[in-house]
XYZ file of C-alpha atoms in Angstrom:
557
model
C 7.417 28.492 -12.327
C 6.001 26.419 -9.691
C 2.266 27.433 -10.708
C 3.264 25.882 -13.892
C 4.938 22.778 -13.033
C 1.754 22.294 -10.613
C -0.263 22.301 -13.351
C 1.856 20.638 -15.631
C 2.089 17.656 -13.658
C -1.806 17.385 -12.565
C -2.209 17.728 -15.879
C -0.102 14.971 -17.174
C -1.871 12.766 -14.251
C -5.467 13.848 -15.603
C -4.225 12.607 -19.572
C -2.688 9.274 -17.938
C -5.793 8.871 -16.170
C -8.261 8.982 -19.485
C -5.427 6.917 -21.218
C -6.184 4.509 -18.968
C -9.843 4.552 -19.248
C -9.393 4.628 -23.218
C -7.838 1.059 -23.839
C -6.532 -1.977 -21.961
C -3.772 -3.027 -23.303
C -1.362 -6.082 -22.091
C 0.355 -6.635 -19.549
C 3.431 -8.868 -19.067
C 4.245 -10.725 -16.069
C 0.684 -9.215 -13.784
C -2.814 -9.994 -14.744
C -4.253 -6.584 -15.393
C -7.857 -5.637 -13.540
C -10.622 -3.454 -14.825
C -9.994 0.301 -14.800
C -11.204 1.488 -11.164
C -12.538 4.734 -12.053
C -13.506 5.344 -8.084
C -9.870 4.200 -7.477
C -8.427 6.890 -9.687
C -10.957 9.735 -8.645
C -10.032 9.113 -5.385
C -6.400 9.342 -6.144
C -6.139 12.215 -8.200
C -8.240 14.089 -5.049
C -5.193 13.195 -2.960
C -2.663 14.354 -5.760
C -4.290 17.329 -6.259
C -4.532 18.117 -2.353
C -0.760 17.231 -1.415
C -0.142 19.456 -4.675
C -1.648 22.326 -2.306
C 0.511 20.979 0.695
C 3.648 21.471 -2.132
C 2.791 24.956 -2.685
C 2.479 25.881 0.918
C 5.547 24.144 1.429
C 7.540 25.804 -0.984
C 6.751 29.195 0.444
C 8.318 28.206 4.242
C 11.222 26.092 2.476
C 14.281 29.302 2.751
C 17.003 27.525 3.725
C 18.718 24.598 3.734
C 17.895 23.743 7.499
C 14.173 24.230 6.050
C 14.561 22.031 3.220
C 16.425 18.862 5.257
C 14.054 19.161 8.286
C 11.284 21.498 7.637
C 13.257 23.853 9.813
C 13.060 21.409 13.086
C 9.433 22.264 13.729
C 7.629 19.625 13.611
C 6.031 17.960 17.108
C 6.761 14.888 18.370
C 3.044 13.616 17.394
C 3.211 14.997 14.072
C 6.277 13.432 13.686
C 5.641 9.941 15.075
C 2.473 10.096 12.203
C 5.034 10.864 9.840
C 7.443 7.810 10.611
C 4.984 5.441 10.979
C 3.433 6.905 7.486
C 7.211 6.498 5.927
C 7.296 2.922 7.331
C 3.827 1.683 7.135
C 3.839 0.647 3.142
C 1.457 -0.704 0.400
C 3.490 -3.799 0.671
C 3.368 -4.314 4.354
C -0.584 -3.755 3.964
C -0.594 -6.283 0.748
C 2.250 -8.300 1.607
C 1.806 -9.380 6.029
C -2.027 -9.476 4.764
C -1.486 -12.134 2.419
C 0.807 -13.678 4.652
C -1.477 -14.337 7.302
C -3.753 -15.635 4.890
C -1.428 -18.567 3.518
C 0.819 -19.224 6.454
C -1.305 -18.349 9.628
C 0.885 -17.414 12.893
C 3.844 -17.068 10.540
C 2.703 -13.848 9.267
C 1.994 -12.577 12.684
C 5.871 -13.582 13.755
C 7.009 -11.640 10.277
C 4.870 -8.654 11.725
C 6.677 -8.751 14.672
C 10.336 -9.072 13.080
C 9.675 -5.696 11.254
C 8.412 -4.127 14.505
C 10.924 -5.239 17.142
C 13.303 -2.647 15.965
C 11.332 0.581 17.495
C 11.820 -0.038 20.946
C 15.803 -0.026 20.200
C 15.568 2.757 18.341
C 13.494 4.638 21.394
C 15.641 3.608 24.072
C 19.133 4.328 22.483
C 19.272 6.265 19.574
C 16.380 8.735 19.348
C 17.874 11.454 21.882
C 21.211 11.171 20.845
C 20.567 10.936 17.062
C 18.538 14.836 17.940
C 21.164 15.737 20.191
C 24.146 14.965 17.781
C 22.565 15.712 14.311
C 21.711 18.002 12.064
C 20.775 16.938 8.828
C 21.964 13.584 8.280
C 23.269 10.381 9.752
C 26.616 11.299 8.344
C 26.322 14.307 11.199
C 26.420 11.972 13.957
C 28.765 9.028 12.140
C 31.742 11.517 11.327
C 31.118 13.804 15.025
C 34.868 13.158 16.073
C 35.954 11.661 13.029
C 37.587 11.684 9.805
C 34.918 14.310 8.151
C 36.074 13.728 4.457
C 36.278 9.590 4.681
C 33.365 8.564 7.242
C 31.280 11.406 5.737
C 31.744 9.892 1.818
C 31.661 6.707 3.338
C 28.309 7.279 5.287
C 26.779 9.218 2.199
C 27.583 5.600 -0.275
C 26.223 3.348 2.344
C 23.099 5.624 2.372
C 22.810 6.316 -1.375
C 23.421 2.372 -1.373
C 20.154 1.649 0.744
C 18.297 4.558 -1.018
C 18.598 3.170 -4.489
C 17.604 -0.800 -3.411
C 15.137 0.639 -1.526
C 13.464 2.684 -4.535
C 13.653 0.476 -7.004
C 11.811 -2.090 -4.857
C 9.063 0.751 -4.058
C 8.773 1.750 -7.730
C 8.616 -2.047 -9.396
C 6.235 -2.188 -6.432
C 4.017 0.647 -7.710
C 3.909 -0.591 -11.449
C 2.837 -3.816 -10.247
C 0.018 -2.669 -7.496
C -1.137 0.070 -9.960
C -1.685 -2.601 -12.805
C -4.047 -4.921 -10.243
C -5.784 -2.148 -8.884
C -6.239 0.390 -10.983
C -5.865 -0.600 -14.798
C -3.085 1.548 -15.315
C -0.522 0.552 -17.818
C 2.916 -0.127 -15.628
C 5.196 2.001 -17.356
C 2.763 4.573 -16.601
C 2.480 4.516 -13.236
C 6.110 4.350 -12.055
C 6.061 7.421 -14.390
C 3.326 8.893 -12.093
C 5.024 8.155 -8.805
C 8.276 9.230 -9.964
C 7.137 12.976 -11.177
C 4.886 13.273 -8.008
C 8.147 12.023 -5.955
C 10.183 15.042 -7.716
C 7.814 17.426 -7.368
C 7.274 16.864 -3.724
C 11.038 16.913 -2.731
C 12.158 19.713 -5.093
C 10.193 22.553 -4.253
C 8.354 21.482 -0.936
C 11.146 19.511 0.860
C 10.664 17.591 4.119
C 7.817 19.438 5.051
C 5.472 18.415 2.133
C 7.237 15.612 3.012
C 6.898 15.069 5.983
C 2.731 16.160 5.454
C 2.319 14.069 2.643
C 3.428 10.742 5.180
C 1.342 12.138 8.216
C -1.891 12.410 5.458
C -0.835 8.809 3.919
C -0.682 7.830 7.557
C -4.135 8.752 8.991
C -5.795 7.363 5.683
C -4.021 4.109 5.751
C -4.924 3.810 9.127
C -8.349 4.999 9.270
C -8.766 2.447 6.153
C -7.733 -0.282 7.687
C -9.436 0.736 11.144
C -12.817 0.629 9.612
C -12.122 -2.186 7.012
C -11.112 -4.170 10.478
C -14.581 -3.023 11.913
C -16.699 -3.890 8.735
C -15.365 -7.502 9.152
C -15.540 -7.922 12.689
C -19.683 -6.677 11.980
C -19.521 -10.305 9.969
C -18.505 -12.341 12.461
C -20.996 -10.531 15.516
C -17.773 -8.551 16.962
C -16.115 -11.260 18.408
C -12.286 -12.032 17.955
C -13.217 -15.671 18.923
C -15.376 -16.383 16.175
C -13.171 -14.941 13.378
C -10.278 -17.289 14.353
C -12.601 -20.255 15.234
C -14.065 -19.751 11.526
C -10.442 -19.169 9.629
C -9.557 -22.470 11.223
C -12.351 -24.992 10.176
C -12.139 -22.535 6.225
C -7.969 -23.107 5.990
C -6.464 -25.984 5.002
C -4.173 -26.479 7.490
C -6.587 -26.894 10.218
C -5.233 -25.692 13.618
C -1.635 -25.594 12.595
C -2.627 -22.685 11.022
C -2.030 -20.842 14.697
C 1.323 -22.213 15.527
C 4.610 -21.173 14.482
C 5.286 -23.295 11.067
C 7.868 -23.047 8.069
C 8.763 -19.299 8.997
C 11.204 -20.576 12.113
C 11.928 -24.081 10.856
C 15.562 -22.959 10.106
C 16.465 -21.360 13.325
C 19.760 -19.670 11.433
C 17.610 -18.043 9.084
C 14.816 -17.246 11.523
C 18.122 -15.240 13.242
C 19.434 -13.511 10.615
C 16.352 -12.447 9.270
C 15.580 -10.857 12.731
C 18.994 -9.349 13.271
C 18.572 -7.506 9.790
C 15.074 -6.256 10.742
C 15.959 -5.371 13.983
C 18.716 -3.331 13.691
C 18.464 -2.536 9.862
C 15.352 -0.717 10.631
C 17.702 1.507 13.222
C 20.305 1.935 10.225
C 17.822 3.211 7.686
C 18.823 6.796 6.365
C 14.845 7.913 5.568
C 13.839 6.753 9.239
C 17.299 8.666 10.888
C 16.664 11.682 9.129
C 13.359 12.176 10.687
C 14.193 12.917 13.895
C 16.050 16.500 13.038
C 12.790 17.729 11.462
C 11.690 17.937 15.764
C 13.409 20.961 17.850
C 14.540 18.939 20.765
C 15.302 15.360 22.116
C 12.133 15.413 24.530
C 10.528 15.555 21.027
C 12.068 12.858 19.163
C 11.424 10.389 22.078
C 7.534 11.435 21.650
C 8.313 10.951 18.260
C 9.048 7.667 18.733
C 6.641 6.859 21.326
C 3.670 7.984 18.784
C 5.025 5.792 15.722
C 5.495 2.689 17.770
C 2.049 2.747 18.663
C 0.560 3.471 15.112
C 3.029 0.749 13.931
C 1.895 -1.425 16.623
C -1.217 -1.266 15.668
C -1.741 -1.284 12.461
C 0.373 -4.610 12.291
C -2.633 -5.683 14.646
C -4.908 -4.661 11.595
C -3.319 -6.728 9.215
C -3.029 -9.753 11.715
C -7.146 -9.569 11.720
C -7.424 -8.692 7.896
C -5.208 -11.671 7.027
C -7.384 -14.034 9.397
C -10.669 -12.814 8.451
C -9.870 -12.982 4.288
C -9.342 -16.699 4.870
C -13.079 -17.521 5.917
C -14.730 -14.671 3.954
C -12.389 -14.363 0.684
C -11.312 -18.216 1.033
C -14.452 -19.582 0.712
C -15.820 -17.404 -1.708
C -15.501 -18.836 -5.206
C -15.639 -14.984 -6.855
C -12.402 -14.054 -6.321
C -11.012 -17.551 -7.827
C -9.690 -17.712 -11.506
C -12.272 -19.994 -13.045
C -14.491 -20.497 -9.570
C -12.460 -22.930 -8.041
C -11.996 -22.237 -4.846
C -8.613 -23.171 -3.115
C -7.348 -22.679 -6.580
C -5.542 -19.628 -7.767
C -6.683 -15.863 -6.367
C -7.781 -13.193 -9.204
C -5.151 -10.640 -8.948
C -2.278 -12.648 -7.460
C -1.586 -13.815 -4.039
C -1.394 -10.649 -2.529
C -4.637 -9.506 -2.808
C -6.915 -11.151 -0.417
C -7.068 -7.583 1.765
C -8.319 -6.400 -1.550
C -10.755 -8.848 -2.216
C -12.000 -8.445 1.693
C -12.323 -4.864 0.855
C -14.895 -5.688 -1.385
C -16.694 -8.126 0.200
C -17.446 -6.065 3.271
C -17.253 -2.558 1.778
C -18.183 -2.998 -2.009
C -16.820 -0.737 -4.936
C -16.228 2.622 -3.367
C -14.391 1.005 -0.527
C -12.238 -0.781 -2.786
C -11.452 1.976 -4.573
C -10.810 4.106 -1.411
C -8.215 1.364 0.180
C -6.490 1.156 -3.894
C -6.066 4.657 -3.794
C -4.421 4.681 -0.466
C -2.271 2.352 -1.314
C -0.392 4.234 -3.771
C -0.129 7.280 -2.015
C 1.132 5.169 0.202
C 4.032 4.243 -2.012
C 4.212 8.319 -2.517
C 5.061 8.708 0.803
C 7.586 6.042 1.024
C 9.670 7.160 -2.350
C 9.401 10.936 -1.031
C 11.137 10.376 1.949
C 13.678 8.015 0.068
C 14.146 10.837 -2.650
C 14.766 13.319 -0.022
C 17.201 11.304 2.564
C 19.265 10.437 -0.737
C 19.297 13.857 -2.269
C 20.665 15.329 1.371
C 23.289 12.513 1.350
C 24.662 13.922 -2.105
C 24.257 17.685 -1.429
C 25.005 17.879 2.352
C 27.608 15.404 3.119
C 29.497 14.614 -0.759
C 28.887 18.048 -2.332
C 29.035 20.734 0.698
C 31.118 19.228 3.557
C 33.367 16.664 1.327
C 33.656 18.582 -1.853
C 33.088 21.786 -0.594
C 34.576 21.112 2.669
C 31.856 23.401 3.935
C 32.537 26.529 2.052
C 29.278 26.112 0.072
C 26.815 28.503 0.556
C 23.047 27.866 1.575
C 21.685 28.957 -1.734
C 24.532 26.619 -3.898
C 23.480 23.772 -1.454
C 19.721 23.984 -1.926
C 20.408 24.034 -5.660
C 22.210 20.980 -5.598
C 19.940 19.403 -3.740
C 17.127 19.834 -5.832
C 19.239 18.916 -8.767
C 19.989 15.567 -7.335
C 16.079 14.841 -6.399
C 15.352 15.376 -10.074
C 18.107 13.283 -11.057
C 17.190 10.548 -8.194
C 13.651 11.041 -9.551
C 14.487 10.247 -13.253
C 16.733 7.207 -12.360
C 14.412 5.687 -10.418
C 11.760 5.732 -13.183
C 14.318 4.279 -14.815
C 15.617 1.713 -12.692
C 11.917 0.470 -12.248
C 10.847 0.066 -15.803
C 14.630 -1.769 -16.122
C 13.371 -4.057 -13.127
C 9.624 -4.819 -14.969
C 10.277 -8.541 -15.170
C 12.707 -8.730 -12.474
C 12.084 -10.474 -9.071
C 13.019 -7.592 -6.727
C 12.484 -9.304 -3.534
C 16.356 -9.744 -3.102
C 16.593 -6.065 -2.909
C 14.572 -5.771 0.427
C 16.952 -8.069 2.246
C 19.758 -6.400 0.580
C 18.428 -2.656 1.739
C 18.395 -3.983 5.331
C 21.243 -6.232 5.399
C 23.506 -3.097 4.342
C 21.434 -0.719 6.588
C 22.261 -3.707 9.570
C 25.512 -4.434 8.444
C 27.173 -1.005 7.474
C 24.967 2.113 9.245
C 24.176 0.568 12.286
C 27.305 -0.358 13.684
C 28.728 2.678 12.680
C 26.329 5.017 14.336
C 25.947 2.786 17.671
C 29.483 2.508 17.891
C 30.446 6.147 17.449
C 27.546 7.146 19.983
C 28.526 4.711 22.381
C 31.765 3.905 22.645
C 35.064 5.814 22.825
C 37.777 3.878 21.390
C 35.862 4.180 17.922
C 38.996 5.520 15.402
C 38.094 6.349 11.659
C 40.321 3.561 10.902
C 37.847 1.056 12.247
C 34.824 2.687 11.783
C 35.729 2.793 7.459
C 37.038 -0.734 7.361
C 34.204 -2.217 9.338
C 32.500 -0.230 6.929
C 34.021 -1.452 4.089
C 33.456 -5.456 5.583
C 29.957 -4.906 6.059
C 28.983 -3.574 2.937
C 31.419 -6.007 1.155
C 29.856 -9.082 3.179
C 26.133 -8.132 3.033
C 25.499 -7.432 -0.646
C 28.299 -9.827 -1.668
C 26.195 -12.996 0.614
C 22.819 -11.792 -0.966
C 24.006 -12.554 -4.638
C 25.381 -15.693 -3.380
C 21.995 -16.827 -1.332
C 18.939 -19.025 -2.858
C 17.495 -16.143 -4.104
C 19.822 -14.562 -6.752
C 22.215 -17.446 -7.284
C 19.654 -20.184 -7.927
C 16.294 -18.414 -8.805
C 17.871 -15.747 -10.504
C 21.302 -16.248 -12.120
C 19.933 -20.229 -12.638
C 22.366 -22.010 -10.377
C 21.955 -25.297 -8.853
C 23.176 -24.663 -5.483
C 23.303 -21.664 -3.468
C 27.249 -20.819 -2.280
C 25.709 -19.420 1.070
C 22.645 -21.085 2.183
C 20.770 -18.244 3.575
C 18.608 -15.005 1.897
C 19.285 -13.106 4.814
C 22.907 -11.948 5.169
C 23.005 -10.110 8.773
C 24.063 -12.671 11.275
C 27.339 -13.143 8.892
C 27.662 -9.514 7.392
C 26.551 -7.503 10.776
C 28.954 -9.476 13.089
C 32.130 -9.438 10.776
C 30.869 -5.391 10.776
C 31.052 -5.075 14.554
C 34.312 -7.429 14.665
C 36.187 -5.228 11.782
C 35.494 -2.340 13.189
C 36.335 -3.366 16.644
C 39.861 -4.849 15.880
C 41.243 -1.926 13.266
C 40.428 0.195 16.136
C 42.002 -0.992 19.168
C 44.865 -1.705 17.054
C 45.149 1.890 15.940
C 47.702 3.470 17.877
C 48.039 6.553 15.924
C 47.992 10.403 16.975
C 44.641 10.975 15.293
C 43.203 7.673 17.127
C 43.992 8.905 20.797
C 42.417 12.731 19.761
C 39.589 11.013 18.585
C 39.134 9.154 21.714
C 39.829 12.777 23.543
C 36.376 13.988 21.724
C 34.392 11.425 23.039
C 34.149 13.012 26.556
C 32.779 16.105 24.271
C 30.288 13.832 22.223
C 29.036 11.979 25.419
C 27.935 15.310 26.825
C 26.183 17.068 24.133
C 24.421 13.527 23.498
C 23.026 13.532 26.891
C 22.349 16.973 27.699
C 21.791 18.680 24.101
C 24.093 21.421 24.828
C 25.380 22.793 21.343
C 22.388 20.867 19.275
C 20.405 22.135 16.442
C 17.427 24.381 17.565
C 14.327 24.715 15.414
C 14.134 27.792 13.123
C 12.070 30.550 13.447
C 9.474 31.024 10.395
């Protein structure tokens, strides 16, 4: 069975991928490029490898423990490669690229508000997240609480981020396919979304997990040597790239001071808050640290990811400044030859358009190919932190109440992977047309605004009740998706409005603090029985957080 749905599924990629090459055809909304045959080549090499990963995968996934967290043993390396893959993305490479680019210093400062967050997550949550968990983030939400209500709870706010998150990655992939492949769109969220099943179902978080630490070398080893081709142009010297992208941008000098990114200091907030600490509240991220067998680990883990992070936002930072002086100037990559005027491909390809300036087809093609297993990796570990939120905390502890059975759980969990699979190849042909962009600050304003609190506050503080922890819940999911649809984004440029109701996109300095406050008042006002027991468990909690006594050990293979 799997030999055939192997070869089912490289086949169907090997028939999309002459399609392709047999006709254009339109496309709505993106300008469609010329088939990249070295593009797809070098793609279907990488699907037909992590196939192989799959397959290996499949024979060590056993149990469920092996199936949520490839058994807990992966190293702390390994796994920092595999975080960094999971959060590194074809967007951040596109997107804080093109950025720099058109705003200067204000792409650097949006590089910075998506990496701020690791050093929170290293210095409180890593050890106690291993310590306290198991499989999910529900593990360590619900430790002394309510197991039925903070567990369903914790599973909708998860599912909730899941599903904004994915169809954001798979609109994403229709779009990035179209410009740099030739692929129709409709066919290429197809592709990802049968790769993304095929991954999770039978190879679990270790494909998983090897599928990121792969995506993660080559997007980094990409964009280490693209760096190093450009710097070759400009006789290795830092200086005289930003000295050039200076005198070739339009703005002149301003283009290295903070600009239009922190003229609202409210929004400048908010939009850091949610990055911050939504990047802590993310379900994919948590869920990596129990694939490691001890906290010493996850800290490494950590460690390792903050430093690939680190510096690949570096990368993009020199990409972005270097595509201004070489792609800015250069009237090829201008609809029509005008230069100034509008880019071939869309304004997020000027890290493309570098790509072939210093490193001609085959690079180009090499970098495009990246990029969507890059998005791979990203809906794979979506797939598989959504699919454990439905089978371990809903279906076996809620449902179940943790009668179910290893075998009945791994069955349901590869039945909702399929079924996450198939809706989100839904959701992103639904979404063609759409502007999706709300959905990113919507993913980490609920992340901010409903996980985070919840797991800081039941690691770190006793009087914590399920009362508080639900309602605060409750407010914070309410707040944060209910402010999004009311901000610039959906109610004017969306739904047609004149006037946005609430005047920011970003929702997390309203919907986070009215979290933390919610949560805080329903709980010191709880003066019930099950309140002071659950303040008795703390001393419990506090002890296997620090020490690790009574955690989840790695499995034996």
């Amino acid at each position: 069975m799997k030999r055939s749905i192997t070869a089912l599924v490289a086949g169907a990629l090997l028939a999309a991928s002459f399609a392709a090459l047999a006709g254009p055809g339109a496309i709505e909304g993106v300008e469609k490029q010329p088939v990249n045959v070295s593009a797809i080549a070098m793609f279907l090499v990488f699907v037909v490898a992590t196939l192989g990963i799959t397959k290996w995968a499949a024979g060590k996934t056993k149990s469920t423990a092996d199936f949520y967290t490839a058994g807990g043993g992966i190293t702390g390396f390994q796994n920092g490669l595999a975080i960094a893959g999971d959060y590194m993305s074809a967007a951040t490479l596109l997107g804080l690229t093109s950025m720099v680019y058109f705003k200067g210093y204000d792409g650097f400062i949006y590089a910075v508000c998506f990496f701020i967050g690791w050093p929170i997550i290293l210095f409180l949550i890593a050890e106690r997240l291993r310590n306290l968990g198991k499989f999910t983030f529900a593990d360590i939400a619900s430790y002394r609480l309510d197991q039925n209500r903070i567990r369903t709870f914790a599973a909708i706010g998860s599912l909730t981020v899941v599903c904004f998150y994915l169809i954001v990655q798979m609109v994403g992939a229709g779009q990035l396919i179209q410009l740099l492949f030739g692929l129709e769109y409709n066919t290429a969220v197809t592709v990802v979304g049968i790769l993304m099943m095929v991954y999770v179902t039978f190879g679990g978080m270790t494909a998983t997990t090897w599928v990121q630490i792969i995506k993660a070398c080559l997007l980094l080893g990409g964009g280490i040597s693209l760096m190093l081709l450009t710097l070759a142009q400009f006789g290795w010297s830092f200086e005289n790239l930003f000295v050039k992208a200076i005198e070739s941008h339009k703005a002149g000098e301003k283009l290295m001071i903070p600009g239009s990114l922190m003229a609202d200091p409210i929004s400048a907030l908010s939009l850091s808050l949610g990055l911050l600490f939504g990047t802590a509240g993310l379900p994919h991220i948590m869920m990596r640290f129990f694939t490691v067998p001890n906290a010493k680990e996850a800290r490494k883990s950590v460690f390792y990811a903050t430093g690939f992070i680190g510096l690949f936002f570096l990368v993009t930072m020199v990409l972005g400044a270097a595509a201004i002086s070489i792609v800015g100037t250069n009237p090829a990559f201008f609809e029509g030859g005008q230069v100034g005027g509008k880019l071939i491909g869309g304004g997020n390809m000027p890290v493309m358009h570098l790509t072939k300036a210093v490193g001609g087809d085959i690079f180009l093609g090499f970098l495009s190919a990246v990029a969507f297993a890059t998005i791979l990796a990203v809906v794979s570990g979506l797939a598989l932190a959504g699919a454990s939120a439905i089978s371990h905390d809903l279906y076996a502890r809620v449902i179940k109440k943790g009668s179910a059975t290893s075998e009945q759980e791994l069955k349901v969990t590869r039945m909702a992977s399929v079924g996450l699979g198939i809706a989100a190849i839904v959701l992103g042909i639904a979404f063609k047309d759409q502007n999706v962009l709300f959905l990113v600050a919507l993913a980490f304003g609920v992340a901010s605004s409903v996980n985070f609190p919840v797991l800081i506050l039941s690691m770190y503080w006793k009087g914590l009740t399920t009362r508080g922890a639900l309602w605060g819940g409750i407010a914070g999911l309410v707040s944060s998706v209910g402010l999004v649809i009311l901000s610039p984004t959906v109610w004017v440029k969306i739904f047609g409005n004149k006037a946005a109701i609430f005047p920011y996109d970003h929702p997390a300095i309203v919907s986070m603090s009215l979290a933390f406050f919610v949560t805080w008042l329903l709980s010191v006002t709880d003066k019930s029985e099950r309140a002071a027991r659950e303040a008795e468990a703390f001393e419990e909690q506090y002890i296997r957080a620090q020490t690790g006594l009574g955690a989840a050990g790695a499995h034996a293979h």
